Amino acid sequence: MAQEQAKRRSEIISGVSNVAYDLLALLYNQLEEIAAIEEYKIDAEDAGDQEMLALLDQIQQRAREEVDLLRTALSQRLA
């Protein structure tokens, strides 16, 4: 109960809804994933593992698509 009140209060004080905050957190996590995958791709390249590199490219592409969805959803809620 106290946590719910704190969330409502922070929404009022910050002017950012809890949903927008959640979207920001998701967006941040997706961007971190994309950056991490870049590191993994370097490892795959160094190992000469083309299959792993292709898999990482696919995963990274999906993450970029999710970033696009999250940016759209966030911009609608911050407008």
XYZ file of C-alpha atoms in Angstrom:
79
model
C 0.000 0.000 0.000
C 2.754 2.453 0.915
C 4.612 1.604 -2.274
C 1.524 2.411 -4.356
C 1.213 5.782 -2.643
C 4.885 6.515 -3.251
C 4.477 5.643 -6.936
C 1.478 7.956 -7.252
C 3.313 10.732 -5.450
C 6.406 10.398 -7.658
C 4.188 10.537 -10.732
C 2.635 13.780 -9.527
C 5.977 15.313 -8.522
C 7.931 14.287 -11.635
C 5.186 14.763 -14.189
C 6.154 11.423 -15.729
C 3.565 8.683 -15.538
C 4.470 5.276 -14.188
C 3.734 3.807 -17.613
C 6.127 6.256 -19.289
C 8.760 5.444 -16.682
C 8.285 1.724 -17.321
C 8.699 2.314 -21.051
C 11.885 4.285 -20.386
C 13.237 1.404 -18.315
C 12.391 -1.084 -21.056
C 13.983 1.144 -23.684
C 17.146 1.471 -21.611
C 17.352 -2.296 -21.189
C 16.922 -2.898 -24.919
C 19.651 -0.383 -25.727
C 21.949 -2.088 -23.232
C 21.178 -5.430 -24.905
C 22.059 -4.040 -28.332
C 25.373 -2.726 -26.974
C 26.172 -6.066 -25.321
C 25.413 -7.940 -28.523
C 27.981 -5.780 -30.316
C 30.593 -7.111 -27.897
C 29.421 -10.692 -28.457
C 29.635 -10.170 -32.212
C 33.290 -9.187 -31.855
C 33.903 -12.441 -29.966
C 32.145 -14.421 -32.702
C 34.163 -12.654 -35.397
C 37.416 -13.302 -33.524
C 36.468 -16.989 -33.234
C 35.503 -17.152 -36.908
C 32.049 -18.425 -35.898
C 29.833 -17.221 -38.748
C 26.808 -19.147 -37.466
C 26.993 -17.370 -34.105
C 27.522 -14.045 -35.847
C 24.391 -14.589 -37.958
C 22.387 -15.543 -34.857
C 23.556 -12.438 -33.016
C 22.672 -10.278 -36.026
C 19.122 -11.681 -35.941
C 18.778 -11.118 -32.209
C 20.135 -7.593 -32.527
C 17.732 -6.798 -35.365
C 14.786 -7.918 -33.227
C 16.048 -5.775 -30.367
C 16.225 -2.766 -32.713
C 12.633 -3.421 -33.790
C 11.605 -3.513 -30.136
C 13.426 -0.207 -29.571
C 11.386 1.323 -32.393
C 8.152 0.048 -30.808
C 9.159 1.354 -27.403
C 10.158 4.780 -28.763
C 6.802 5.111 -30.492
C 4.891 4.067 -27.383
C 6.952 6.395 -25.205
C 6.565 9.402 -27.490
C 2.792 8.935 -27.445
C 2.766 8.969 -23.662
C 5.097 11.937 -23.267
C 3.225 14.123 -25.747
